PDB file of C-alpha atoms in Angstrom:
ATOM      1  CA  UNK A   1      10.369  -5.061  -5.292  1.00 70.00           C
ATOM      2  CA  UNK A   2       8.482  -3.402  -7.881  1.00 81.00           C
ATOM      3  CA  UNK A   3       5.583  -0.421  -7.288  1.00 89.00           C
ATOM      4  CA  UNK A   4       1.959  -1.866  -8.257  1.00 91.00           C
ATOM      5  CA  UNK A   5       0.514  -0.154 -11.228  1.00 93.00           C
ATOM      6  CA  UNK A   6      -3.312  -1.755 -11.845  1.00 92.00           C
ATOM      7  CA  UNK A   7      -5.189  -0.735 -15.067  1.00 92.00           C
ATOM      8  CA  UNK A   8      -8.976  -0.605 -14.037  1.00 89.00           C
ATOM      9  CA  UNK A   9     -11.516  -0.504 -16.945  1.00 85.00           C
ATOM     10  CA  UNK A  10     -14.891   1.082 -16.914  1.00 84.00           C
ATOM     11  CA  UNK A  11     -17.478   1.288 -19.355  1.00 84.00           C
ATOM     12  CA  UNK A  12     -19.611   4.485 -20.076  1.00 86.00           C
ATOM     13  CA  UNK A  13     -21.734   3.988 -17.304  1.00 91.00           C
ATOM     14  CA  UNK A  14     -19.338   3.704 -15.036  1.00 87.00           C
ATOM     15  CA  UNK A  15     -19.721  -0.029 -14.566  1.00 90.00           C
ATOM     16  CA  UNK A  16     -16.262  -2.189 -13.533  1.00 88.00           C
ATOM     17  CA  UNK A  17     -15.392  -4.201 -16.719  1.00 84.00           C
ATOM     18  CA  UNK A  18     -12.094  -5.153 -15.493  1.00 86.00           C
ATOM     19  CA  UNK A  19      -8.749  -4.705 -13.324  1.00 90.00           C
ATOM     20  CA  UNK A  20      -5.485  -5.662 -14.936  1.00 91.00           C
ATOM     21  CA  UNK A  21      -2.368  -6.394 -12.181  1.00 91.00           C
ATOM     22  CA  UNK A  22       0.358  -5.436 -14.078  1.00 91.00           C
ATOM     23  CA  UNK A  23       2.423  -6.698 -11.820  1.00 88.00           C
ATOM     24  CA  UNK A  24       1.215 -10.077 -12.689  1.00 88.00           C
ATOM     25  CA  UNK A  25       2.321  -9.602 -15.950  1.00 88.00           C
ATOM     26  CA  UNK A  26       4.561  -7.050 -16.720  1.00 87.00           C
ATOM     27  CA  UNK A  27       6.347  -5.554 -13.585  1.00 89.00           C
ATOM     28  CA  UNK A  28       7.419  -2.083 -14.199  1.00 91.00           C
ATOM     29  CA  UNK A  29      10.386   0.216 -11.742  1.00 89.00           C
ATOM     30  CA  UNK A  30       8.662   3.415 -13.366  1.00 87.00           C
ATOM     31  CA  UNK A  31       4.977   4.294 -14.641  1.00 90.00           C
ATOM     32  CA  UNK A  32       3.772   2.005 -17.135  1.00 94.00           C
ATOM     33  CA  UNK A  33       3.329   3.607 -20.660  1.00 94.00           C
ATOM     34  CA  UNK A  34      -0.377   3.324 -22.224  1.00 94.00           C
ATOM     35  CA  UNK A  35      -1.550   3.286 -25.429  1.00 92.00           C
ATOM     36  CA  UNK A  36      -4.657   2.439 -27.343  1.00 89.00           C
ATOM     37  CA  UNK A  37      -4.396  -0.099 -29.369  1.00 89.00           C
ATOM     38  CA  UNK A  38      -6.043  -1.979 -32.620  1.00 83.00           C
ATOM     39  CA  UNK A  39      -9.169  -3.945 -31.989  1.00 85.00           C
ATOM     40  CA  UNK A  40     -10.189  -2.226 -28.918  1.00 85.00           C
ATOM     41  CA  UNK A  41      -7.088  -3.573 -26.836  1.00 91.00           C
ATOM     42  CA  UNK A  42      -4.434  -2.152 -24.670  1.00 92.00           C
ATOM     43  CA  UNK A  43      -0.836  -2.021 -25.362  1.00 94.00           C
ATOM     44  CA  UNK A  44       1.438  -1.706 -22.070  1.00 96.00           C
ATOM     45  CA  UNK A  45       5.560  -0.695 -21.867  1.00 96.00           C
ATOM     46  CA  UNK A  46       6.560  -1.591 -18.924  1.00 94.00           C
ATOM     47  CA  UNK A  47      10.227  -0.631 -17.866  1.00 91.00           C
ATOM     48  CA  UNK A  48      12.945  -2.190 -16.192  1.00 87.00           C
ATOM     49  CA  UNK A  49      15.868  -0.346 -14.819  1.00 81.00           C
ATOM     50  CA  UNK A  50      18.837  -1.008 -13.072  1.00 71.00           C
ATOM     51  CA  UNK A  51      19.837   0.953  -9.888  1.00 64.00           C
ATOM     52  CA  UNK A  52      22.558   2.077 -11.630  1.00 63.00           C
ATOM     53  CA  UNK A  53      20.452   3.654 -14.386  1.00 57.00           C
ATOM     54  CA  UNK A  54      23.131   2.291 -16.788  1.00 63.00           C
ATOM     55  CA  UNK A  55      20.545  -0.005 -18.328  1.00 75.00           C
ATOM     56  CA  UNK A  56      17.065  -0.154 -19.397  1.00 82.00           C
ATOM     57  CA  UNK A  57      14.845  -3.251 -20.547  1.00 87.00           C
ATOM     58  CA  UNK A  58      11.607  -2.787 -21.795  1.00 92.00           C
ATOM     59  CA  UNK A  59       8.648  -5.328 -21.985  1.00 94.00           C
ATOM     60  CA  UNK A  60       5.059  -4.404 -24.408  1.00 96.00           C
ATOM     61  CA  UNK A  61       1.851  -6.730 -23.160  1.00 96.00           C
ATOM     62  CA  UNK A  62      -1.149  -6.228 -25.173  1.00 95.00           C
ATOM     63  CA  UNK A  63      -4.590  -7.324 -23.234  1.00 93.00           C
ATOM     64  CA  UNK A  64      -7.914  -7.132 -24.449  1.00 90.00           C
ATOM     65  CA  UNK A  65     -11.238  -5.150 -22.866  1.00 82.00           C
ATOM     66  CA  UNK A  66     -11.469  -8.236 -20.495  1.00 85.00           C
ATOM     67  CA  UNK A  67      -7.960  -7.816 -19.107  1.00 87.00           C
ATOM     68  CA  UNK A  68      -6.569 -11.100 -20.988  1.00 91.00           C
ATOM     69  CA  UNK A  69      -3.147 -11.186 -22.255  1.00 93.00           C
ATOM     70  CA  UNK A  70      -3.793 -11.199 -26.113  1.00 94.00           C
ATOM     71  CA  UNK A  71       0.092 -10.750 -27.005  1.00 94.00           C
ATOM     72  CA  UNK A  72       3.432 -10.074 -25.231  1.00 95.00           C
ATOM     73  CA  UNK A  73       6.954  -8.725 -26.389  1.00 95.00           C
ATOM     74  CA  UNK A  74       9.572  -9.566 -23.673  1.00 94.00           C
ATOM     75  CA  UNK A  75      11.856  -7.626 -24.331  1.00 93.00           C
ATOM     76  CA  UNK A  76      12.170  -4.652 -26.857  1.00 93.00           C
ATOM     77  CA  UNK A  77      14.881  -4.124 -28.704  1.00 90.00           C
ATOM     78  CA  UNK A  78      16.334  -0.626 -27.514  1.00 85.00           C
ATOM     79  CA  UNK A  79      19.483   0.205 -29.468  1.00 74.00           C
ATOM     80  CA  UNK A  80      21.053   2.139 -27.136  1.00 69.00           C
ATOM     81  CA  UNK A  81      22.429   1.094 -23.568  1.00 62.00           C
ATOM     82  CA  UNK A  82      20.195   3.828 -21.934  1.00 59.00           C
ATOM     83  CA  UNK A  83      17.200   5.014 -23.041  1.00 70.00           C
ATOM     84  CA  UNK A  84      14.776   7.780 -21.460  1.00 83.00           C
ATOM     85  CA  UNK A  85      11.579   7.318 -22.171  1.00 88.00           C
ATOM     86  CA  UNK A  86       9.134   9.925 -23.438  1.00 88.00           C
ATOM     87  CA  UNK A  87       5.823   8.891 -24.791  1.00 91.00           C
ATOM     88  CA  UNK A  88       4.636   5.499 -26.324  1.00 94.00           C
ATOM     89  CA  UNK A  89       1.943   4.689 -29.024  1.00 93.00           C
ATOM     90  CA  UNK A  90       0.429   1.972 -31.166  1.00 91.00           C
ATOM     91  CA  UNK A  91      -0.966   2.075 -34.801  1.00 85.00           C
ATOM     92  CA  UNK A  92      -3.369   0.485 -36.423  1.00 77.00           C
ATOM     93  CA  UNK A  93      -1.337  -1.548 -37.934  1.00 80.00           C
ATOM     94  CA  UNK A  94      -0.019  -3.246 -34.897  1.00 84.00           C
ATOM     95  CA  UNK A  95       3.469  -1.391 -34.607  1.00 90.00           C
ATOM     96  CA  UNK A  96       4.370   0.448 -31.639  1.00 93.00           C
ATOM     97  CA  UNK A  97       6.567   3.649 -31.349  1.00 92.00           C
ATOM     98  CA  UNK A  98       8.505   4.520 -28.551  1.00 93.00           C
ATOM     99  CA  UNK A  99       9.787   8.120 -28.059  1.00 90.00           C
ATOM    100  CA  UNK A 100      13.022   8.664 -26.006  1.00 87.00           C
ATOM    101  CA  UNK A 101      16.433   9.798 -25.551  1.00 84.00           C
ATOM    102  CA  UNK A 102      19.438   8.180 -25.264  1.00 82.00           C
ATOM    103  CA  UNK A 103      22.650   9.028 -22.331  1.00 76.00           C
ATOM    104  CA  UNK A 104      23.614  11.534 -25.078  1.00 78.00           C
ATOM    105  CA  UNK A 105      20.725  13.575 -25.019  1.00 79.00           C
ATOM    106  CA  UNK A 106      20.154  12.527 -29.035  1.00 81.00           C
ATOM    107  CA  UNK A 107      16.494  12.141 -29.551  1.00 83.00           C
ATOM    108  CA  UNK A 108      14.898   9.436 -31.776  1.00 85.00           C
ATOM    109  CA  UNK A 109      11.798   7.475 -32.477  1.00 88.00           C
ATOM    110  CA  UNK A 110      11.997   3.511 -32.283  1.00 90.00           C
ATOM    111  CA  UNK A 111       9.558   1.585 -34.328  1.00 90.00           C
ATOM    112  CA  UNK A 112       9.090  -1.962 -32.886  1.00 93.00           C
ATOM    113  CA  UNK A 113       6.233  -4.130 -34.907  1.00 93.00           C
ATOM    114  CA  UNK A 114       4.255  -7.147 -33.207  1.00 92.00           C
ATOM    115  CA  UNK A 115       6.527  -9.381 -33.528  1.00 94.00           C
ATOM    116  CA  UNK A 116       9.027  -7.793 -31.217  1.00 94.00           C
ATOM    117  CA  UNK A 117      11.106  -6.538 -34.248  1.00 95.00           C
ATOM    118  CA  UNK A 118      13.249  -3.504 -34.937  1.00 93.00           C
ATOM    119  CA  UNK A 119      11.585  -1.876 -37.525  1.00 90.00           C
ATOM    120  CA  UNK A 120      13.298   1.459 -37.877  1.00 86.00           C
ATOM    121  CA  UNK A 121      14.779   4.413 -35.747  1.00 85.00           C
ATOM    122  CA  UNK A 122      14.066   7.674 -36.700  1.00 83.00           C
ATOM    123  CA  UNK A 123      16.104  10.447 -35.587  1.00 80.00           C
ATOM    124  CA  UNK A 124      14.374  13.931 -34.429  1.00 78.00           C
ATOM    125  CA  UNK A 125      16.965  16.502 -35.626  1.00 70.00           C
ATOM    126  CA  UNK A 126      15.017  19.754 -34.240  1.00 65.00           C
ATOM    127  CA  UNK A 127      13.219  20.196 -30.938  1.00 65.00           C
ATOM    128  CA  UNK A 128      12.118  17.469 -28.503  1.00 73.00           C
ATOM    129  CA  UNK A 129       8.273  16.845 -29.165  1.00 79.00           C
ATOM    130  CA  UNK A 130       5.981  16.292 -26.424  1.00 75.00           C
ATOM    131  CA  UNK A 131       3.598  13.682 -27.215  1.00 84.00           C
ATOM    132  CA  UNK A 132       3.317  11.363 -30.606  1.00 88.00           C
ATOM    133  CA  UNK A 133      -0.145  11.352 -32.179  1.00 86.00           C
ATOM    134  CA  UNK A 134      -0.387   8.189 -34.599  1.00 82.00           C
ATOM    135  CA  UNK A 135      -2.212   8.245 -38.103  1.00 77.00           C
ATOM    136  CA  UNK A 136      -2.629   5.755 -40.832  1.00 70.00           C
ATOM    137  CA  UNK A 137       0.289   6.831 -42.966  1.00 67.00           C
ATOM    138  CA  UNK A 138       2.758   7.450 -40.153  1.00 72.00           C
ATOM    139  CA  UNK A 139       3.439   9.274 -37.017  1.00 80.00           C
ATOM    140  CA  UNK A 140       2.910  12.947 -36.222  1.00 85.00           C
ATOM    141  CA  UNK A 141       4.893  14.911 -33.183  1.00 85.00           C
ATOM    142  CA  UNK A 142       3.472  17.809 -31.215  1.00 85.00           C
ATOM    143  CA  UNK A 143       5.951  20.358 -29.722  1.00 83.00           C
ATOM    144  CA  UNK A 144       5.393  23.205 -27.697  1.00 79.00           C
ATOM    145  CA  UNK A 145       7.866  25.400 -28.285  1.00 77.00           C
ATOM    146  CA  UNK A 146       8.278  29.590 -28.645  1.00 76.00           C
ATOM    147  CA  UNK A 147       8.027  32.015 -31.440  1.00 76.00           C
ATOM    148  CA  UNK A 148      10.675  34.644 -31.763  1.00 79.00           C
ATOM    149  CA  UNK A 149       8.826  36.970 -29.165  1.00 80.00           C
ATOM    150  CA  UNK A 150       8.268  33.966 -26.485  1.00 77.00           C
ATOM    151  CA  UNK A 151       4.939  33.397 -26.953  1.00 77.00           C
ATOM    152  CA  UNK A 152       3.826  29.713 -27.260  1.00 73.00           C
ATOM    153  CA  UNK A 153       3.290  27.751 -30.489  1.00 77.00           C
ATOM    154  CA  UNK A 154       2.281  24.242 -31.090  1.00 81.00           C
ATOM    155  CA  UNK A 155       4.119  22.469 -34.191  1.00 79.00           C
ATOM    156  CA  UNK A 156       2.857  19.394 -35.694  1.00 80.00           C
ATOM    157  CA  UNK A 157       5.577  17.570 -38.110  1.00 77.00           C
ATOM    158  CA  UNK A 158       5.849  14.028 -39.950  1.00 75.00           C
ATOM    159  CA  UNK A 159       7.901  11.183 -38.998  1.00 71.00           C
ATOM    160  CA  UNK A 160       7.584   8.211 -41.658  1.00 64.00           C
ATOM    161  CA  UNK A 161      10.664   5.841 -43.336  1.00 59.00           C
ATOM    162  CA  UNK A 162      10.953   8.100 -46.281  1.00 55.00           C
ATOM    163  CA  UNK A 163      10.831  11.394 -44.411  1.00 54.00           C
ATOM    164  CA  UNK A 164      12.380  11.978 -41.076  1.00 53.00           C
ATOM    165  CA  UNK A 165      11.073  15.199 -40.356  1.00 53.00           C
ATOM    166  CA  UNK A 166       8.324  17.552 -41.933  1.00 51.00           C
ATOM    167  CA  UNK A 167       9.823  20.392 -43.257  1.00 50.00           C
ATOM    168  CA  UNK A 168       8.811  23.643 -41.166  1.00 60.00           C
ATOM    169  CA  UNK A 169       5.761  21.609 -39.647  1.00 75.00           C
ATOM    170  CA  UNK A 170       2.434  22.664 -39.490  1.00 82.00           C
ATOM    171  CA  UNK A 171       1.867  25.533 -36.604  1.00 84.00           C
ATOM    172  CA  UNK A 172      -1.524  24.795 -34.590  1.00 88.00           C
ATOM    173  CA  UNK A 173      -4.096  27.734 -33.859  1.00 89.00           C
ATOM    174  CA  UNK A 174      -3.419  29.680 -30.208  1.00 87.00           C
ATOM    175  CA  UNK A 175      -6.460  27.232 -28.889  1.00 89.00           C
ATOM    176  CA  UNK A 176      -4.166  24.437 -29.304  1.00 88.00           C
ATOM    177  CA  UNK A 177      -1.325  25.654 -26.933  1.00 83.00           C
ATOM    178  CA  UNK A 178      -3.261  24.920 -23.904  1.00 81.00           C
ATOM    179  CA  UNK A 179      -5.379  21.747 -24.735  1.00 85.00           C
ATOM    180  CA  UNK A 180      -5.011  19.241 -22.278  1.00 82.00           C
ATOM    181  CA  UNK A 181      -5.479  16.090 -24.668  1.00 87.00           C
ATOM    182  CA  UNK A 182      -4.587  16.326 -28.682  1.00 89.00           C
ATOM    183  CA  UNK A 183      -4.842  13.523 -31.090  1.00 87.00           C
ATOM    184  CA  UNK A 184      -5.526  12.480 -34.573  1.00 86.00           C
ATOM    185  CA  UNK A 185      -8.433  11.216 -36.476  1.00 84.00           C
ATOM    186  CA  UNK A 186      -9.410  10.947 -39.978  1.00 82.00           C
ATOM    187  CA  UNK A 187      -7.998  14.322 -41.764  1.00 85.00           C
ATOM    188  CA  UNK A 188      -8.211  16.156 -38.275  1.00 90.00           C
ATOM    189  CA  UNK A 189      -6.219  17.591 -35.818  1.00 90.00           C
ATOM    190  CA  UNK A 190      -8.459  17.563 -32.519  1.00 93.00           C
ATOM    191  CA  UNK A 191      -7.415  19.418 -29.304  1.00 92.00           C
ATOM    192  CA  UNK A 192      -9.693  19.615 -26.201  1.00 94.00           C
ATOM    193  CA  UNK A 193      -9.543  21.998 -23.408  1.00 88.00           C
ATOM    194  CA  UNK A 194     -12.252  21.357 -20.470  1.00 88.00           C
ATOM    195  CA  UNK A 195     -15.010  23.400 -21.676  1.00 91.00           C
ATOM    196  CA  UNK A 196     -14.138  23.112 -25.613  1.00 92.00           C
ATOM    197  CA  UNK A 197     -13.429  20.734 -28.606  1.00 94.00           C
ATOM    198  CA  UNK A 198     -11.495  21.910 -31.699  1.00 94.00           C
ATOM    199  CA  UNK A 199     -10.846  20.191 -35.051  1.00 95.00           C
ATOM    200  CA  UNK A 200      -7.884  21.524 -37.772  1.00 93.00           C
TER     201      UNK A 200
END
């Protein structure tokens, strides 16, 4: 009924350390969502939709570097009856964040903790970002968008509780418009291209 999506798992060397069937575990009608998460392990959204597209259920398994189920959410608690889904992430401190849309094109950012909770939504008032990059003290967007002559800009704002959306953001350096991986660590902003690494 459902596609199979496998995780495989190699180390450095290239050496097999496991193969997770998702399928097993946490069927999925589209492409599984990854993301890193604490202690080394591997946080899955798996999605569930109707044929009708009228509803969507979502499921987050957590399994370790041996492929073992460490933790499971059955079902997350979306709070609208369709929801798109755009990127997904985990923090460090064991929340997950799911970027999407709902049937009326409003975009938001759902904040689900371990424990399968509802945590907060936050709503994304200016443009759609592309990815979410996670940080200690809350979650950064990245948008490509266009400056007033159409050239191409990447914006970094701030999504926490107590502030919805940064400001103006924070406009990224030209080498950032066409990395092909950008995340966040320590005070940084790191984008890689395939010959180069940049911090900001």
């Amino acid at each position: 009924v459902y596609p199979d999506y496998t995780i495989h798992s190699c180390s450095y060397a290239c050496e097999s350390l496991s193969t997770i069937d998702l399928n097993a575990v946490a069927p999925s009608t589209d492409m599984p969502y990854i993301a890193a998460a604490a202690d080394d392990n591997i946080a899955v959204l798996s999605i569930i939709q109707d044929s009708l597209f009228s509803e969507i259920r979502g499921s987050i398994t957590v399994f370790n570097s041996k492929g073992e189920v460490e933790s499971r959410i059955e079902e997350v608690p979306f709070d609208q009856p369709t929801f798109f889904i755009l990127d997904f992430c985990a923090d460090g401190n064991g929340n997950y964040y799911i970027l999407g849309q709902s049937d009326d094109r409003t975009t938001s950012i759902l904040v689900v903790s371990a424990a399968g909770k509802r945590l907060a939504t936050y709503p994304i008032t200016d443009n759609c970002p592309d990815i979410m990059l996670p940080a200690p003290d809350g979650i950064y967007t990245y948008d490509r968008t266009t400056d007033d002559d159409g050239n191409p800009k990447g914006i970094v704002g701030f999504v926490s509780e107590s502030q919805a959306n940064l400001e103006e953001g924070i406009e990224l350096p030209e080498f950032f418009d066409t990395c092909t991986d950008i995340f966040i660590s320590g005070d940084y902003i790191y984008g890689s291209d395939r010959t180069t690494l940049q911090a900001y």
